[in-house]
Amino acid sequence: MAVEDEHPDVVEQVDSLRVPRYAGFTTFARLPRIDDVPDHAVAVLGIPFDSGVTYRPGARFGPAYIRQASRLLRPWNQELEVAPFRAAQVVDAGDVAASPFSIDDALATIEDDVRRVTADGRKVVVLGGDHTVALPVLRALSAQHGPLALVHFDAHLDTWDTYFGAPYTHGTPFRRAAEEGLLLKDRSAHVGIRGSLYDPADLEDDARFGFTIVHAQEFERRPVHEVVARLVERVGDAPLYVSVDIDVLDPAHAPGTGTPEAGGLTSRELLALLRGFRGLNLVGADVVEVSPAYDHAEITAVAAANVAYEFVSLFALGRS
Ligand code: MN
Ligand code: MN
């Protein structure tokens, strides 16, 4: 097809019809490493950090595990009708060497690395890591694009204040981001919220920061396309960051995570929601909180790898 001739220099995946997909080096979707090619438009960046978790640990092993499951991703996205690894150069940028002992040091290292791989408008898909990592990613991207619209898929609000006095945890990144002016008030949303809270005031507190909420319960009465329409209208043409905590999925669809909550989305619903963001001004995205030790049969890693695939596909399609 024509797009092939337009980008003759793009290095795509290792061809799984020539080299078995279970052979060879493990990079995301069998793509080249960042230092294998002269430049990139989209970087897939691992952040193996989980020192901000409050319950089950293990998301530090998420990036390697998602990469392993991503070996099955094929070149053509049939729903979005795009060849995501052909339209532009996509690379695996490796992992951030984030300190497991100092959260402050880790946040600084993550922000530096994200700034480096996203210079001059390059795009990033982050593989977490616990949800703490979203804060330094938002710091790096908002420094370049200005305040961002955030669509945040999660069972949890992640706008709590502190845990045991600690301000930087996986339950607090979006409160810190709002306080720091990294987010566009009234352009941001949580999707998939459910489960028990500490207090009804948690929800009022959250609204003060400018979020709207699509509760998981809403999917009982509203089809996915209506939720998409509501989110697309809210985001408008703002620079957009999409953050996917894999626990937005029901534990049946993502058992391998740190703080599972019953009654979540299906992976089909989540992927359809993401595809609905086609044409928006997406500048960065993450999929976080995959904890392999609690997984079975790569269920969670397959879901996360496909979430990352949809992000790369959205970048390939660009704005419309
Ligand atoms: Mn969560
Ligand atoms: Mn979260």
Coordinates of N, CA and C and ligand atoms in Angstrom, one line a residue, residues 131 152 154 158 170 245 247 289, ligand 2:
H131 N 1.3 3.5 39.7 CA 0.7 4.8 39.2 C 1.4 6.1 39.6
H152 N -8.3 9.5 32.6 CA -7.7 8.6 33.5 C -8.6 7.4 33.8
D154 N -9.4 4.0 35.6 CA -8.9 3.4 36.9 C -10.1 3.0 37.7
D158 N -7.3 8.1 42.7 CA -5.9 8.5 42.7 C -5.7 10.0 42.9
H170 N 1.1 5.9 44.8 CA 0.3 5.5 43.6 C -1.2 5.9 43.8
D245 N -4.7 2.7 34.3 CA -4.4 1.8 35.4 C -5.2 0.5 35.0
D247 N -6.2 -1.8 36.6 CA -7.3 -2.3 37.5 C -8.6 -1.6 37.1
E289 N 0.4 -0.5 36.6 CA -0.1 -1.3 37.6 C -0.3 -2.8 37.2
Ligands
MN2 MN -4.2 4.1 39.8

